Short mmCIF file of C-alpha atoms in Angstrom, two decimals:
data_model
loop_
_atom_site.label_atom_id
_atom_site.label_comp_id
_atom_site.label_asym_id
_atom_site.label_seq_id
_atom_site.Cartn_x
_atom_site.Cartn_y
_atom_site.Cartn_z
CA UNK A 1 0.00 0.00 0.00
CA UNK A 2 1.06 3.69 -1.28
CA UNK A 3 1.37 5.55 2.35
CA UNK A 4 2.59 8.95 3.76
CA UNK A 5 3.04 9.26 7.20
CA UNK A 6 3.78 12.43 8.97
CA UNK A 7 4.84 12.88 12.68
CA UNK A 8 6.63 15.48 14.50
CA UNK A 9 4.03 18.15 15.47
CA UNK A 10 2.87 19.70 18.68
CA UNK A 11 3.17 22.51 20.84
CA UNK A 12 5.76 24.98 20.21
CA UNK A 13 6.72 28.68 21.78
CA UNK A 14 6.89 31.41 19.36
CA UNK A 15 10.44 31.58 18.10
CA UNK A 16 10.50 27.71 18.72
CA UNK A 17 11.70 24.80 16.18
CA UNK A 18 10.53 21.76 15.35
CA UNK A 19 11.26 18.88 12.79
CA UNK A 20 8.52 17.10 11.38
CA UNK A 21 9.12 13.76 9.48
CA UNK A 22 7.55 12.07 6.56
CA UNK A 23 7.66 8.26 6.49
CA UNK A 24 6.88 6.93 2.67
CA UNK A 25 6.46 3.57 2.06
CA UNK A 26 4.31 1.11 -1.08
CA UNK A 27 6.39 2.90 -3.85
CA UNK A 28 10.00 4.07 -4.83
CA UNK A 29 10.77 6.98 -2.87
CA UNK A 30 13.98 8.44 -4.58
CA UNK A 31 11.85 8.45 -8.08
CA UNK A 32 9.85 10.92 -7.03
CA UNK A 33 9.31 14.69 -5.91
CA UNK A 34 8.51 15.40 -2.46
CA UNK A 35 6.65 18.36 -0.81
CA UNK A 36 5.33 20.08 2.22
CA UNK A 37 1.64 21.94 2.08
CA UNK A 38 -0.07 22.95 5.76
CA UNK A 39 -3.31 24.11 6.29
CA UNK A 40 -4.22 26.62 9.07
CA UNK A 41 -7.34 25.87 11.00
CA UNK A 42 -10.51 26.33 8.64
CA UNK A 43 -8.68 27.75 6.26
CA UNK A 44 -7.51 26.78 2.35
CA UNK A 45 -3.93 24.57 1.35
CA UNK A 46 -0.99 26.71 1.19
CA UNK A 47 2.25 25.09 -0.90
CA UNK A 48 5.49 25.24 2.06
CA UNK A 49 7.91 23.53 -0.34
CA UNK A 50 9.12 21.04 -2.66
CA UNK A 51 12.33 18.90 -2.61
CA UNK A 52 13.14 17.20 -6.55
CA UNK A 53 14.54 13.91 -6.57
CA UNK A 54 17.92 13.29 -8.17
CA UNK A 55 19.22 16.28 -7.72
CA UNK A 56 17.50 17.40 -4.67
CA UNK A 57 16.96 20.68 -5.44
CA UNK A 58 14.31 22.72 -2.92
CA UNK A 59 11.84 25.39 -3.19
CA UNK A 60 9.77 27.13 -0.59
CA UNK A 61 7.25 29.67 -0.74
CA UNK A 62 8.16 33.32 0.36
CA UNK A 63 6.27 32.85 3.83
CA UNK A 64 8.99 30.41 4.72
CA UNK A 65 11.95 31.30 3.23
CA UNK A 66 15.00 30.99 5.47
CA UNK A 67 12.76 29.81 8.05
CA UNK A 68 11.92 26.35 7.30
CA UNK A 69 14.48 23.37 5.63
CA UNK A 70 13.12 20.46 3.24
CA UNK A 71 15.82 17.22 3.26
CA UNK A 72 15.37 14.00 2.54
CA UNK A 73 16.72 10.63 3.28
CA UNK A 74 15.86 8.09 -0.10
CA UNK A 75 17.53 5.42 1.76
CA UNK A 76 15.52 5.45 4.21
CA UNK A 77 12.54 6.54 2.32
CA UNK A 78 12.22 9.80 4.81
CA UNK A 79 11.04 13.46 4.08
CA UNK A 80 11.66 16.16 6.60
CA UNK A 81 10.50 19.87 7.41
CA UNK A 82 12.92 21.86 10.03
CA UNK A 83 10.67 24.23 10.62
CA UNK A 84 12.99 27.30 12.71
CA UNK A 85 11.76 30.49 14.24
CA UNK A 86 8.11 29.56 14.30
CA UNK A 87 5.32 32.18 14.26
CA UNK A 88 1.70 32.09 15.47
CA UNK A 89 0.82 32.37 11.98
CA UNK A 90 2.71 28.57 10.92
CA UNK A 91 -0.14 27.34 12.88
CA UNK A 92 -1.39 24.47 10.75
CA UNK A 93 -1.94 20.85 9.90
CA UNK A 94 0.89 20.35 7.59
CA UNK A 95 0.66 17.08 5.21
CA UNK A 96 3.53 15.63 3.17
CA UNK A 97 2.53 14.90 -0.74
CA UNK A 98 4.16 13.00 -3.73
CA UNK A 99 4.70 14.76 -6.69
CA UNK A 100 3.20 12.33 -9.67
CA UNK A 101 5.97 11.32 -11.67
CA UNK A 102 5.46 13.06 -14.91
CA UNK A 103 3.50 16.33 -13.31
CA UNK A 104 4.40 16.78 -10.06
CA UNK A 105 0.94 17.08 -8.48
CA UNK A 106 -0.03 15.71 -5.73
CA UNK A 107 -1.19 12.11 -5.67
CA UNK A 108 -0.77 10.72 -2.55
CA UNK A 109 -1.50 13.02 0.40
CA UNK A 110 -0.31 12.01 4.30
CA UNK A 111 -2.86 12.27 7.30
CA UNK A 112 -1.07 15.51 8.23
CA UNK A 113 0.36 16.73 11.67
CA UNK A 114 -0.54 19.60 13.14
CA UNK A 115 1.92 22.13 14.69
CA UNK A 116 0.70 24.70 17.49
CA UNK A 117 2.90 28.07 18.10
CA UNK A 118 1.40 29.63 21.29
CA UNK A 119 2.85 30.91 24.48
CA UNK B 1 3.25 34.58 -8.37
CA UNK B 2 0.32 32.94 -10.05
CA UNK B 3 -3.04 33.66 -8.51
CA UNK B 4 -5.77 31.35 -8.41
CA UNK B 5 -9.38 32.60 -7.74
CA UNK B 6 -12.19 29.65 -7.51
CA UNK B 7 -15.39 30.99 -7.84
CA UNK B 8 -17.92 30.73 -6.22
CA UNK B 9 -17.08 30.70 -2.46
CA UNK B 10 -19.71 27.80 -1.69
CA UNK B 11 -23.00 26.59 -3.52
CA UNK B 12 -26.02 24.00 -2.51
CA UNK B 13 -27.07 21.95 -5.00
CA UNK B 14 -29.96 19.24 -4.94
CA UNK B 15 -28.84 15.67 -4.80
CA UNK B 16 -28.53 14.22 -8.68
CA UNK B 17 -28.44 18.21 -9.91
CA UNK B 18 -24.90 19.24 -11.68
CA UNK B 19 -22.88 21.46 -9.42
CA UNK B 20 -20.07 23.91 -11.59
CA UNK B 21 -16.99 25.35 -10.00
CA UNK B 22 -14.71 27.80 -11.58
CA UNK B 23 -11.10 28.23 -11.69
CA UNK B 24 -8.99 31.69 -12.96
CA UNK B 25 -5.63 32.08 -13.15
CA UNK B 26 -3.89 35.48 -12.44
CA UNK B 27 -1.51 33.72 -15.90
CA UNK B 28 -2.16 31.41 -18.36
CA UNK B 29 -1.31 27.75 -17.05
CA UNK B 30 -0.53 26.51 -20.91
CA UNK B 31 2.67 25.15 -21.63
CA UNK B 32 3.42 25.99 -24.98
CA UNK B 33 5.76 23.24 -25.36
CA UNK B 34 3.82 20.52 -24.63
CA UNK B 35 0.21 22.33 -25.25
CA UNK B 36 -1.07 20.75 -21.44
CA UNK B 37 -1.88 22.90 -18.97
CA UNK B 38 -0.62 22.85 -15.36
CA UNK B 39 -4.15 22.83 -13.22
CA UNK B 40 -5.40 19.85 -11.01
CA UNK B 41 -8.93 19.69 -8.83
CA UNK B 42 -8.82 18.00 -5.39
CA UNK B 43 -11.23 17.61 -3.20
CA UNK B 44 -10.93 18.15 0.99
CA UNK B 45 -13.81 15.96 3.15
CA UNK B 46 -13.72 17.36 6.61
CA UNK B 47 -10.90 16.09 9.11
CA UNK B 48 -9.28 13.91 6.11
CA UNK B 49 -6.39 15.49 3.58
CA UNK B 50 -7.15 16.20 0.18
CA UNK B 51 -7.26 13.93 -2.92
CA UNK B 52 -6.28 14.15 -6.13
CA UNK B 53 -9.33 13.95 -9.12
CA UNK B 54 -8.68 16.01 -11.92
CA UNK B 55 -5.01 16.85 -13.48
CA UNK B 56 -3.86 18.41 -16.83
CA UNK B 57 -6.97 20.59 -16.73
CA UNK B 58 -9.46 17.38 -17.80
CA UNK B 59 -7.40 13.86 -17.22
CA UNK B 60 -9.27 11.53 -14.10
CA UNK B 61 -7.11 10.34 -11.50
CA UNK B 62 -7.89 7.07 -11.64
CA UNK B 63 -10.52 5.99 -9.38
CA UNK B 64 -12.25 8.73 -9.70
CA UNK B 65 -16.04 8.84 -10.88
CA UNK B 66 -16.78 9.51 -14.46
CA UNK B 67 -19.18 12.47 -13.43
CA UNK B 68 -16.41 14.30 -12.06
CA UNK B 69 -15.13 16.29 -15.13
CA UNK B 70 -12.42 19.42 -15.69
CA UNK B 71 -12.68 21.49 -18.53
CA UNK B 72 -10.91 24.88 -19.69
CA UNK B 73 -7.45 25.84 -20.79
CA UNK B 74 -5.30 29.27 -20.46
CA UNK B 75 -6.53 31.05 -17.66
CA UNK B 76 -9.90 29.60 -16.81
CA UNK B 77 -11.24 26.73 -16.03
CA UNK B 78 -14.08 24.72 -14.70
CA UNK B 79 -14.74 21.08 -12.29
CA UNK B 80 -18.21 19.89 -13.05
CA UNK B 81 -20.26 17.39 -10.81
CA UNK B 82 -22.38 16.21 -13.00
CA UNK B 83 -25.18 14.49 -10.80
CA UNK B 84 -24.20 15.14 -7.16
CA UNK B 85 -24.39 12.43 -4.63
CA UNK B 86 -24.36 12.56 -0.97
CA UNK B 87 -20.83 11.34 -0.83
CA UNK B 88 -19.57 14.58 -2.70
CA UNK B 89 -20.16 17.39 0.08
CA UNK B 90 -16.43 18.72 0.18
CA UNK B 91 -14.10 21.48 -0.31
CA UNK B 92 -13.04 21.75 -3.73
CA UNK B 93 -9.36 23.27 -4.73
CA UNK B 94 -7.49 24.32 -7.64
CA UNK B 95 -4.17 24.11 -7.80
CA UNK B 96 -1.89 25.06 -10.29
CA UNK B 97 1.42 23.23 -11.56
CA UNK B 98 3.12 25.50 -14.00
CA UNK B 99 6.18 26.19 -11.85
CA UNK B 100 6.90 27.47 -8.16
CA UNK B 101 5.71 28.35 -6.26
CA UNK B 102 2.73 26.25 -6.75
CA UNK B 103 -0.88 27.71 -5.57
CA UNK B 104 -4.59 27.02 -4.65
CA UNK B 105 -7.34 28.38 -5.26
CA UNK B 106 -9.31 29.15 -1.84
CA UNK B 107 -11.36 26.90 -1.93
CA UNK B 108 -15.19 25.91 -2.41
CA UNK B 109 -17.86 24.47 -0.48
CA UNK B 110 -19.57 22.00 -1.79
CA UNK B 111 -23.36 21.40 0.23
CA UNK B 112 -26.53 19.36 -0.43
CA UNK B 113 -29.72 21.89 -1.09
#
């Protein structure tokens, strides 16, 4: 079975880090590109970043520039966020998606993990 | 950046009636290379991530029900229900592909009249 799962989230201080994981498994990791897209509570899907495979290459989106670091492990078959210098506003449920091979979007979504930055 | 505005913000439709959400891009989503274009539909039930039904404007994920449908090309575009059943109340998203940074559309609710 094709499955993303993230871990990694909770509670956090503003100003706080965290690293959130993404465990892939059903399909062949390295073949494919990986990204990060969080959703604040009741609100739409924002795009974090993408990592490419061969090559690894990484994009984020201006909101987390310099604040937040995509790597990835293919042996392992692991995805991760470092997510530095956290603001109320990175308050969301953030999921880990496959890029399909030949378009990049998003086939295969994980169950998401939500991070909390609160005092 | 490319901005994606869905249209409308929610709509109630009767069970077995067509529902019709729209898509525009702030920039055309055409490749001219390869004369696809970069737009996908997924839709978001509550408390569950989002899945993939509709990319290169109008190609099924597979799976997917034949009376979901995507339709337009450029800048605007359009993800038609075409007899809605129970099982479709969601949020609805467009997303473009073209290149990064990759965006939605915000979103639209999808209800039973």
């Amino acid at each position: 079975e094709v499955q993303l799962v993230e871990s990694g989230g909770g509670l956090v201080q503003p100003g706080g880090s965290l690293r959130l994981s993404c465990a892939a498994s059903g399909f062949t990791f390295s073949d494919h590109y990986m990204d990060w897209v969080r959703q604040a509570p009741g609100k739409g899907l924002e795009w974090v970043g993408r990592t490419r495979n061969k090559g690894y290459t990484t994009k984020y989106a201006a909101s987390v520039k310099g604040r937040f670091t995509i790597s990835r492990d293919d042996s392992n078959n692991l995805l991760y966020l470092q997510v530095n210098s956290l603001k109320t506003e990175d308050t969301a449920v953030y999921y880990c998606a496959r890029g399909e091979g030949s378009s990049g979007v998003f086939d295969i979504w994980g169950q998401g993990t939500m991070v909390t930055v609160a005092s | 950046d490319i901005v994606m505005t869905q249209s409308p913000d929610s709509l109630a439709v009767s069970l077995g009636e067509r529902a019709t959400i729209n898509c525009k891009s702030s920039q055309s989503v055409l490749s001219r290379s390869n004369n696809k274009n970069y737009l996908a539909w997924y839709q978001q039930k509550p408390g569950q991530p989002p899945v993939l039904l509709i990319y290169w404007a109008s190609t099924r994920e597979s799976g997917v029900p034949d009376r979901f449908s995507g339709s337009g090309s450029g800048t605007d575009f359009t993800l038609t229900i075409s007899s809605l059943q129970a099982e479709d109340v969601a949020v609805y998203y467009c997303q473009h592909y073209y290149d990064t940074p990759l965006t939605f559309g915000g979103g639209t609710k999808v209800e039973i009249k």
